[in-house]
XYZ file of C-alpha atoms in Angstrom:
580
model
C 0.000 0.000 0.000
C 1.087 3.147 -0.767
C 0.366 7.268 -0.288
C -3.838 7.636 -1.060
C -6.176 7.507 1.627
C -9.844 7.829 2.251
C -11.720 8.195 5.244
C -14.939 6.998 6.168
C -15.923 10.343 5.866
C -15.542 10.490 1.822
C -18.426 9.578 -0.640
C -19.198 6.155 -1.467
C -21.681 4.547 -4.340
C -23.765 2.047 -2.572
C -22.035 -1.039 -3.835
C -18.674 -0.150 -2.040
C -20.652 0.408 1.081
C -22.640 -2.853 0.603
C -19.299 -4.686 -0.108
C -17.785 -3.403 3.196
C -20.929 -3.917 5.147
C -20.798 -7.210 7.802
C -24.854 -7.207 7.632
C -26.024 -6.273 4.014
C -29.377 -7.186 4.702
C -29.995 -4.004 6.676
C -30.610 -0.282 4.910
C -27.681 0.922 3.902
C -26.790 4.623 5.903
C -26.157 7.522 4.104
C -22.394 9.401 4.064
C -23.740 11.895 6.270
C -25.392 9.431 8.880
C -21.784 7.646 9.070
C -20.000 10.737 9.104
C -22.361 12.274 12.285
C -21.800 8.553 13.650
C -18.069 8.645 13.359
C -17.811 11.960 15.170
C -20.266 11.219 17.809
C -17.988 7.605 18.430
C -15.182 9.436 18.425
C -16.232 12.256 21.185
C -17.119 9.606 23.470
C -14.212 7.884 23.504
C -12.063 11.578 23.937
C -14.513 12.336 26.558
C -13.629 8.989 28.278
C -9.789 9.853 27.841
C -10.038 13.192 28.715
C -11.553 12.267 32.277
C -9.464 9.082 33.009
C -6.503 11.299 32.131
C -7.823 14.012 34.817
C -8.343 11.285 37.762
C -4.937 9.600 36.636
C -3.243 13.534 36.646
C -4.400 14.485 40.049
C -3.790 10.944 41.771
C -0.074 11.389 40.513
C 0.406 15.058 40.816
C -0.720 15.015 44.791
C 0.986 11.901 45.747
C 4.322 13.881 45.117
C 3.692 16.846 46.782
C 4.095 16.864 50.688
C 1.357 17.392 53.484
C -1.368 15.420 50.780
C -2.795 12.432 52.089
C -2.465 10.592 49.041
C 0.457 7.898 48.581
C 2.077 6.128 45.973
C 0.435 2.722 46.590
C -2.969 4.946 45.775
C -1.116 5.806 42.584
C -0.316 2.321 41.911
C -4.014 0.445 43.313
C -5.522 3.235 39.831
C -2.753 2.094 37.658
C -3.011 -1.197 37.893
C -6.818 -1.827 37.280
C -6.591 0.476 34.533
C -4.099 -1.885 33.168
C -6.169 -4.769 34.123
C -9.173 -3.472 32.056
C -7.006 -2.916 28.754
C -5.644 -6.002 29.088
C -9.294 -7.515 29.343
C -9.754 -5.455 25.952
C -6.942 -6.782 24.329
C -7.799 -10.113 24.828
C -11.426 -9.242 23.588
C -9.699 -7.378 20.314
C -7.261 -10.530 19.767
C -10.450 -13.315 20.166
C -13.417 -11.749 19.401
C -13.132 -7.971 16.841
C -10.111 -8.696 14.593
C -11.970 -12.529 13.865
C -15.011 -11.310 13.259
C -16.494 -11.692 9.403
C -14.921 -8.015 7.619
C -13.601 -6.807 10.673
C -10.828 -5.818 8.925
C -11.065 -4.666 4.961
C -7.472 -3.135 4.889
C -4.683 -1.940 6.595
C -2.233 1.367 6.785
C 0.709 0.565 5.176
C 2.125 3.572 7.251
C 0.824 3.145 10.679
C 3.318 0.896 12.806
C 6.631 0.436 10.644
C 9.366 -1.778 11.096
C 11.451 0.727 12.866
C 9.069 2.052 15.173
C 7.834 -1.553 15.985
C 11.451 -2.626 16.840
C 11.957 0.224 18.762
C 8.775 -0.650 20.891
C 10.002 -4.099 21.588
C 13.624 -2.733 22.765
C 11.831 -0.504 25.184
C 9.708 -3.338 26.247
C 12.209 -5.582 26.884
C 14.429 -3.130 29.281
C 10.888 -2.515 31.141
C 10.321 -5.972 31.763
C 14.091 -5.439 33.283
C 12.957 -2.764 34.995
C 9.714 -4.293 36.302
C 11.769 -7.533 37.474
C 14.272 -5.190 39.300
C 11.204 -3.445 40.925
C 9.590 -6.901 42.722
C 13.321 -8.192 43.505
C 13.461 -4.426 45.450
C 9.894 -4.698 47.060
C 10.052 -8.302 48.157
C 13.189 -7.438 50.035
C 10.819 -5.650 52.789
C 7.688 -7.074 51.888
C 6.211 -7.154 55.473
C 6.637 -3.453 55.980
C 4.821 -2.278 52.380
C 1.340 -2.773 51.010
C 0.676 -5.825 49.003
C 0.091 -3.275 45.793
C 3.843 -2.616 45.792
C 4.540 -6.032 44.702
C 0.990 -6.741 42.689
C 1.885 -3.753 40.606
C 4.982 -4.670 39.028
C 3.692 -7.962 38.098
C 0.585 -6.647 36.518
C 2.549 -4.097 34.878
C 5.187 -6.951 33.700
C 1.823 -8.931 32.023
C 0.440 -5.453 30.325
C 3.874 -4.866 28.813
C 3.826 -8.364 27.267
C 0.463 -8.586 25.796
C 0.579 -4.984 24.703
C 3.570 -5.469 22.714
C 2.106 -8.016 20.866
C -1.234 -6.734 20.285
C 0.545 -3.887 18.450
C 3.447 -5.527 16.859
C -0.003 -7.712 14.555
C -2.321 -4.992 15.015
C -0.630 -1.458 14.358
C -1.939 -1.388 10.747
C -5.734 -2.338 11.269
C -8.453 -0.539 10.160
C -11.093 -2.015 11.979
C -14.740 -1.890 10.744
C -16.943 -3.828 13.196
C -17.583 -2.553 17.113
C -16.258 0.474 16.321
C -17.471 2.482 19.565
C -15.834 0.017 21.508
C -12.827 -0.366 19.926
C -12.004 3.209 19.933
C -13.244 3.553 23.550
C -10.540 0.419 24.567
C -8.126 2.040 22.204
C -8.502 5.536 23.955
C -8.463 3.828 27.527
C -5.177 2.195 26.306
C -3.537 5.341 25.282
C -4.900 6.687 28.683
C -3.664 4.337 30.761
C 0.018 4.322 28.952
C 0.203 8.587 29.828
C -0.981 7.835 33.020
C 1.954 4.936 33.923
C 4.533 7.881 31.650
C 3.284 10.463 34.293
C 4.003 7.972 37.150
C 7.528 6.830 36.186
C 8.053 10.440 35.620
C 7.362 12.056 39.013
C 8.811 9.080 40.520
C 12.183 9.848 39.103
C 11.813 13.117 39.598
C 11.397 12.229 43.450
C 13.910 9.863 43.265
C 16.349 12.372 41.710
C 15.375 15.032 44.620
C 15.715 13.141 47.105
C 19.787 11.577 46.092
C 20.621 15.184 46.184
C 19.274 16.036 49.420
C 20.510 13.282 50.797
C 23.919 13.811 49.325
C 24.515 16.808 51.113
C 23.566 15.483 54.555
C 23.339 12.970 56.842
C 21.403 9.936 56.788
C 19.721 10.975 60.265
C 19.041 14.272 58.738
C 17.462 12.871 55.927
C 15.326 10.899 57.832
C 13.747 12.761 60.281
C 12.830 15.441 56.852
C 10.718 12.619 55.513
C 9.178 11.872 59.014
C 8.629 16.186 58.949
C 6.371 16.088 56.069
C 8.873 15.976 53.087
C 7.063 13.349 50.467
C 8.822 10.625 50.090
C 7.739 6.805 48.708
C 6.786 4.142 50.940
C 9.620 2.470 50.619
C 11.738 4.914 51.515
C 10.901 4.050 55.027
C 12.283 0.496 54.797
C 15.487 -0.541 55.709
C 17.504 -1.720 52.424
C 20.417 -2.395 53.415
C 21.705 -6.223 51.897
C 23.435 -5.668 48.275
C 21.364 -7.064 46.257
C 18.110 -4.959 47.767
C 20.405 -2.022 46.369
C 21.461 -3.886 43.042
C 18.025 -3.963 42.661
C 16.709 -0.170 43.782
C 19.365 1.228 41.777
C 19.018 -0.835 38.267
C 15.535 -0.154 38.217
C 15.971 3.638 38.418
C 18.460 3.345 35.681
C 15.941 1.512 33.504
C 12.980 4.072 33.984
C 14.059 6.145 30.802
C 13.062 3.101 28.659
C 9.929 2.462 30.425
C 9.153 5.835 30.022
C 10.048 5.764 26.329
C 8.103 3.032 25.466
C 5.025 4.246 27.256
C 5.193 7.494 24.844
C 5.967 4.834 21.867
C 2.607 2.880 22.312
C 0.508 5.697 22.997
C 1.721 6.907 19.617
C 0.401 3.855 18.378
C -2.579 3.404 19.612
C -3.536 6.998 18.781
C -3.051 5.688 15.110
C -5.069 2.449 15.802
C -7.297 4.565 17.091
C -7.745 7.322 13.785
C -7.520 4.431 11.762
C -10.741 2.522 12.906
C -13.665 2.999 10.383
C -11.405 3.855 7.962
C -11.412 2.888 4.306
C -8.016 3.422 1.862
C -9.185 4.113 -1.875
C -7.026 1.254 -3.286
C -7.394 2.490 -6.543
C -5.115 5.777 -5.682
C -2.679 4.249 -3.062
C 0.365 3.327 -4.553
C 2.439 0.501 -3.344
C 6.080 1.567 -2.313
C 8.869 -1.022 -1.711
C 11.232 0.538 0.508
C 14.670 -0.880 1.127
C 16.807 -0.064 4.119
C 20.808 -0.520 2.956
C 22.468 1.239 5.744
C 25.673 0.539 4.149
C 24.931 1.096 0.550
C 24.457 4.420 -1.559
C 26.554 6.425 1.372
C 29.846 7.842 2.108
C 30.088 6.868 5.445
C 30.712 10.613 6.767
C 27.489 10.385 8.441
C 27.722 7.666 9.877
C 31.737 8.129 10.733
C 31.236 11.668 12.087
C 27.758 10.766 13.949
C 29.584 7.857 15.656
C 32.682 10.282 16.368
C 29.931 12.385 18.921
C 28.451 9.977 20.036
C 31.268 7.758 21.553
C 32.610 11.582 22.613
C 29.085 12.063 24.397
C 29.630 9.399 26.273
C 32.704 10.021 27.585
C 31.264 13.374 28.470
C 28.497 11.814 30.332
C 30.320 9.418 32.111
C 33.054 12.080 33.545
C 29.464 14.361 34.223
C 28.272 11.483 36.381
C 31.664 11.065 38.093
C 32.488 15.063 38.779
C 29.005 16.447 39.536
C 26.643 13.683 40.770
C 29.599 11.892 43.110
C 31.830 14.978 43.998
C 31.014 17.773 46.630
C 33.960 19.717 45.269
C 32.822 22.966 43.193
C 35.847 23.179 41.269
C 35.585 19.581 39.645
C 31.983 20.597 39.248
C 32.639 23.750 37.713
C 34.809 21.598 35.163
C 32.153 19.161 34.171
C 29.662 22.016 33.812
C 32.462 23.657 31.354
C 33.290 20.398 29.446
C 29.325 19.212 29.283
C 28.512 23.059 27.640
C 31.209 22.991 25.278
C 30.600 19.682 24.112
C 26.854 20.592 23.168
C 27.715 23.610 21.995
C 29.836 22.082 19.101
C 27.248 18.965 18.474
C 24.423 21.673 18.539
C 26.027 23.907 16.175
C 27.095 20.758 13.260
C 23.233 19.690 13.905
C 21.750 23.218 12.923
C 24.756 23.674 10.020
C 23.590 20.139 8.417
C 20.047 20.811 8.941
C 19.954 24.132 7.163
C 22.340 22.292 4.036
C 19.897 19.462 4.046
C 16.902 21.999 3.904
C 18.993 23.687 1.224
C 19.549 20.551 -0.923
C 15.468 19.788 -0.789
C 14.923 22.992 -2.308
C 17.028 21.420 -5.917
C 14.894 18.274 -4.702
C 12.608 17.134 -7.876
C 10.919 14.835 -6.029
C 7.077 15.225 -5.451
C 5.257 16.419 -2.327
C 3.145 13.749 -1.108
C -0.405 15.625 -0.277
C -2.005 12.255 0.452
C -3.734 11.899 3.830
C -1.483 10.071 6.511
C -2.748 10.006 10.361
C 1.080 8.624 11.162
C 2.592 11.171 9.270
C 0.231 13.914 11.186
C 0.843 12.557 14.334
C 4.575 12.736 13.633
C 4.965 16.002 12.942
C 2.350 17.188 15.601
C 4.875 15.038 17.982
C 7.911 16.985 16.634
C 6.512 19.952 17.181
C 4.630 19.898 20.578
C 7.625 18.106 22.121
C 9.888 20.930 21.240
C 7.826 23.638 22.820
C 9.414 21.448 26.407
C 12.861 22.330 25.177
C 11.882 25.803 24.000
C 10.541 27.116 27.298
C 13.760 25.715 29.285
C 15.561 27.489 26.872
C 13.698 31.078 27.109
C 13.715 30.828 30.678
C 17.233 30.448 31.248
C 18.308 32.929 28.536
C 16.042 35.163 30.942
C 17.821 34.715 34.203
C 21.311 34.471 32.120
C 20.857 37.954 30.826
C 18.969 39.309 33.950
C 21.408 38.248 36.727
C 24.669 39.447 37.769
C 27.808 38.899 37.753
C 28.316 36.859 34.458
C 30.693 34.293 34.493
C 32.091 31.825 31.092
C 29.767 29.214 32.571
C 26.936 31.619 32.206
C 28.570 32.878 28.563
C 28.354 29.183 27.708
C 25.046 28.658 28.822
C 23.772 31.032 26.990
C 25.399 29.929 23.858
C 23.911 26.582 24.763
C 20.276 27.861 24.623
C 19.988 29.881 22.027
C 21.817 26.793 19.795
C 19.035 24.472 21.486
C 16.275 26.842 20.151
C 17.551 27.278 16.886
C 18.849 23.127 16.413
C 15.400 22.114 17.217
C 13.849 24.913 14.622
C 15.902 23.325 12.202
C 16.003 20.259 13.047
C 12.028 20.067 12.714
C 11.938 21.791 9.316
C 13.979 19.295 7.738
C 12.188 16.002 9.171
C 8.953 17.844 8.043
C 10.413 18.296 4.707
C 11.707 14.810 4.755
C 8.600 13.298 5.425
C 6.663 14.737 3.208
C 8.710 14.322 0.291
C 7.371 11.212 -2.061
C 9.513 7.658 -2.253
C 12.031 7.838 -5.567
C 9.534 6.055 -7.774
C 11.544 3.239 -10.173
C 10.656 4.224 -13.882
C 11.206 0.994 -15.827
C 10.857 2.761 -19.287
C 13.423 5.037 -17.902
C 15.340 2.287 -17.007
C 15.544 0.148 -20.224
C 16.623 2.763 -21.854
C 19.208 2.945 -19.240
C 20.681 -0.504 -20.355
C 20.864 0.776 -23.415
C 22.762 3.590 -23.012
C 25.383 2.896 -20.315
C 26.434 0.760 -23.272
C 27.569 3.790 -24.976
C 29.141 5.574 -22.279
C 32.729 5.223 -23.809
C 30.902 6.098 -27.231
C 31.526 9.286 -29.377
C 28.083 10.868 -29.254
C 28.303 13.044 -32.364
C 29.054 9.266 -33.709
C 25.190 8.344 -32.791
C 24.284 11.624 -34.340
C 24.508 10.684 -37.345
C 21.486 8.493 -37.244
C 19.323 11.339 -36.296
C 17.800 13.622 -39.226
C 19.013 17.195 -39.382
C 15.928 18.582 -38.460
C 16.277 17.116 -34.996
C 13.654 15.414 -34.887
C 13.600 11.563 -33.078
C 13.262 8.337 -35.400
C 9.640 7.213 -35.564
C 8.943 4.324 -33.626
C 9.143 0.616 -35.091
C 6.061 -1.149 -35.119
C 8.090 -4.002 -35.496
C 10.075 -4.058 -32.055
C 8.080 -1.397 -30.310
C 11.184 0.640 -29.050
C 11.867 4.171 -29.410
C 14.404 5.975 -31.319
C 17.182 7.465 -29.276
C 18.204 11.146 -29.697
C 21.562 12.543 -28.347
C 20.107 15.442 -25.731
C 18.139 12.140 -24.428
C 21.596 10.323 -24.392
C 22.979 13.330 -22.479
C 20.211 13.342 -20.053
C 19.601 9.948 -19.363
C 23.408 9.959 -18.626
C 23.800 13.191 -16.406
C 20.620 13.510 -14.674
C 20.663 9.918 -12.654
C 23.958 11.011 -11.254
C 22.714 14.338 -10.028
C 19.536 12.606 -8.337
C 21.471 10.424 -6.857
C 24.047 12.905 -5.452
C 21.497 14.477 -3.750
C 20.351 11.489 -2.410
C 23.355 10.492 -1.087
C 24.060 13.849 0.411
C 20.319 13.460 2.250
C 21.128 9.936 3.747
C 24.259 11.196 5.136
C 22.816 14.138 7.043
C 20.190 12.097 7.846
C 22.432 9.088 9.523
C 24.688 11.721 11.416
C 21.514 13.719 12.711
C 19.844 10.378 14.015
C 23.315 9.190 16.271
C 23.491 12.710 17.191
C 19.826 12.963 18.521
C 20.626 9.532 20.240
C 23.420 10.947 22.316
C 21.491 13.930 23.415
C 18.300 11.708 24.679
C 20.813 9.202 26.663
C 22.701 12.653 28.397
C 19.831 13.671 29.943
C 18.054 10.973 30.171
C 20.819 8.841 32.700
C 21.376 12.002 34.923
C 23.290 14.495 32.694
C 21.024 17.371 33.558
C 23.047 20.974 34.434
C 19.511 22.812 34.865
C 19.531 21.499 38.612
C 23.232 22.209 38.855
C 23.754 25.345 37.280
C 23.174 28.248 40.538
C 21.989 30.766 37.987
C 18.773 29.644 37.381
C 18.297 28.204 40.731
C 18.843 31.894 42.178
C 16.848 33.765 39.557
C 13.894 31.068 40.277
C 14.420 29.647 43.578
C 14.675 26.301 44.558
C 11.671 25.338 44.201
C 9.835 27.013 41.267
C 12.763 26.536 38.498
C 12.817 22.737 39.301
C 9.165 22.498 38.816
C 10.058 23.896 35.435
C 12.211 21.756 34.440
C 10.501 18.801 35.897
C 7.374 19.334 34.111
C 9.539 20.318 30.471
C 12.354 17.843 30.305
C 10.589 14.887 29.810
C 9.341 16.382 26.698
C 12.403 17.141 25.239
C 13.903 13.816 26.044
C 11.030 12.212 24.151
C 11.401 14.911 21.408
C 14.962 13.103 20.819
C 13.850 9.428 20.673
C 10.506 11.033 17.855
C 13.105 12.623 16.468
C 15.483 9.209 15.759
C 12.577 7.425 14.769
C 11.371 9.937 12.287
C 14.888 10.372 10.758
C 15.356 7.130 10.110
C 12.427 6.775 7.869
C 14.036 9.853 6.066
C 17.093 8.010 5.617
C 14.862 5.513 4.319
C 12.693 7.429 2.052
C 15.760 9.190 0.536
């Protein structure tokens, strides 16, 4: 399948909507019947999102503030029964919908690629890590913690599974039988995925908080704080102290980013799933488009060589970061890291904008189409590009604010500065390329084109004024034979057919390259932050323009959307690469 869609919403003659019909014995409805029946399905199920979102939202919002008698086990008790009830859906979808007699006409050759499904079942294998770290750490003190600390991680460990694999078969279905319920157990899927993002979130946020307080004082200190009213987990008031409880407490914080990731993964899909159901795709118009992925072919390896090049150096950086900052008390080592971790985004930051703005320059010489076709993934990934951002925009803005608005200014300031205004204008470019990218149509294979391909590279070592002389004077081409059916050859058409593949495929090359160094370059700057590289809660400028406690709120509530703006990002580059 290819670029043309349809919605249920377009025309149809009454034969196409008998043929899709599961019960043709009944009157057939009229478009405008389906189309107010569509819209009033799909308002009940955002109506139903909307409010489980809200309940979910406030449950984990006041369990981690302090003096709020809600706790995390009340967090956990909503969580899993949400995640009870979609898996009871699933299992419904799986037996009973996707069996059923025309359930499902055709499928989105778009919705769920091979990428995007891969990268699902990466992150869903570190969370069932991360979930078997969690009930190793909660059985250690079982008898002092409610029996939901355990049953959560289990249940959470089951949804993960059967999850996966409903959307590793299902992503591409356009479902066209109980369609009010399947977009009500889509929505309450997407739901209840926010709502577990939301709750790894704020826990590592708490988690985060509470290893630096705890860092700068003593264990007794910290102690009698949470007994004062600061919030703290349940299982913060356990003793932990074998190894392998703190094996165990430890690896699992380390493995939230992925859970996290692949909550905001399957949401994305499901939204799809969920735009998709009803839907019909006009096979007439949709073009089927093989698409190969040679990551070693048709490239120059400068990409790839140069992307690699940061990212092994982004490591190191992190690494020293974690070492210098997170472990060390002294603030001259700290000042270091701070200096080394600016400078080293400040150069990957800059190369990222420079190759954005030369790949947006080479799509202008593009001669490619625009594909104008409709495409709910395509939507959804550009709406994802672009409301993630705005996370990394305001952090940006508000510490170019209290740079510029405080005194005295230091180099760390200088390069912080420098850092944010490259962050604003990498992600502006960034986005304006992927958009471009996506919405440029596959290189279509012209066989005629090619035949006479064959032909010519034959005659590459050839004197063309030589094959001139089988073409009249007046310029004009040799008539076809009737005999053979093939077409006279004239020497511009020798010229072109032996010039202009080369320049296409330049470009093309040029595209996959930029492509290939922006994706391992948008990988390093996800894992920085992501495993504890964050100088917004160690840089003192911010924290005394803001305070302590409002600029961490900011930052709390932003980041995560800029770290998921990095994985959307990879994952929408590398179907550029592909589509180049």
């Amino acid at each position: 399948m290819g670029c043309g869609h349809k919605d249920d919403k377009a025309s149809l003659s009454s034969s196409q909507i008998a043929s899709f019909s599961h019960q043709p014995h009944q009157p057939l409805s009229t478009p405008a019947s389906k189309e107010v029946w569509k819209k009033g399905g799909r308002m009940f199920s955002i109506l139903l999102a909307v409010h489980l979102a809200l309940l979910a939202c406030t449950l984990v919002s006041s369990g981690a503030f302090e003096k709020i008698a809600v706790h995390d086990y009340d967090v956990f008790f909503l969580l899993t029964v949400m995640m009870l009830i979609v898996i009871i859906w699933i299992i419904f979808y799986l037996v009973g919908t996707s069996r059923g007699p025309d359930a499902i006409l055709c499928k989105d050759s778009h919705a769920g690629p091979i990428w995007l499904r891969g990268g699902l079942i990466l992150f869903a294998i570190f969370s069932l890590v991360m979930d078997v770290f969690k009930i190793g750490y909660y059985s250690s003190f079982y008898s002092c913690l409610s029996a939901i600390k355990i049953i959560y991680p289990i249940v959470q460990a089951i949804f993960v599974v059967i999850q996966t694999y409903f959307l590793w078969i299902s992503a591409k279905d356009c479902v066209h039988v109980h369609l009010n319920v399947t977009r009500c157990g889509l929505m309450l899927t997407l739901t209840t995925n926010l709502a577990v993002w939301m709750s790894a979130v704020t826990d590592e946020s708490v988690h985060k908080a509470h290893s630096k307080l705890k860092k700068n004082m003593t264990e007794e200190i910290f102690r009698w704080i949470l007994k004062a009213g600061m919030r703290s987990s349940s299982a913060e008031e356990c003793n932990c102290n074998s190894q392998i409880c703190q094996i165990f407490k430890n690896g699992y914080f380390w493995l939230y980013p992925f859970n996290i990731e692949y909550s905001l993964f399957a949401s994305a899909m499901v939204y799809v799933m969920w735009k998709n159901v009803g839907r019909i795709i006009d096979h007439h118009s949709h073009h089927i488009h093989h698409l190969k992925f040679r990551l070693f072919r048709r490239t120059f390896f400068v990409g790839i060589m140069l992307g690699l090049i940061i990212l092994v150096s982004g490591l190191g950086v992190l690494i020293v970061y974690e070492v210098q900052v997170n472990s060390s008390t002294e603030s001259s080592k700290k000042s270091q890291a701070l200096t080394m971790y600016y400078i080293f985004n400040i150069v990957c930051l800059g190369l990222m904008s420079l190759v954005c703005i030369g790949g947006s320059v080479i799509y202008r010489f593009d001669k490619r189409d625009m594909d104008r076709h409709k495409n709910p993934t395509r939507t959804l990934d550009v709406a994802l590009l672009m409301g993630a951002a705005l996370g990394q925009y305001a952090i940006s803005y508000y510490s170019i604010v209290a740079i510029v608005a405080s005194t005295p200014r230091d180099a760390i300031s200088a390069l912080n500065l420098t850092y944010a205004l490259l962050m604003i204008a990498q992600h502006t470019f960034q986005n304006i390329f992927i958009i471009e990218g996506l919405h440029r149509q596959p290189p279509k294979e012209d066989h005629k084109h090619d035949s006479h391909q064959k032909d010519l590279y034959g005659l590459t070592f050839v004197n063309i004024n030589a094959v001139s002389l089988r073409v009249p004077d007046s310029g004009s081409t040799l008539a076809p034979s009737t005999a053979s059916g093939t077409e006279a050859i004239h020497p511009s058409d020798l010229v072109r057919s032996l010039t202009a593949p080369k320049k296409m495929n330049w470009r093309r090359k040029f595209l996959r390259e930029i492509s290939m160094f922006l994706l391992l370059s948008n990988i390093i700057l996800w894992i920085m932050p992501a495993f504890g590289a964050r100088p917004q809660f160690d840089n003192e400028t911010e924290l005394n323009f803001y305070g302590d406690s409002m600029w961490p709120a900011i930052v709390d509530i932003c980041l995560p959307f800029g770290i998921f703006y990095r994985m959307h990002a990879v994952a929408s580059l590398l179907e550029v690469y592909i589509m180049s």
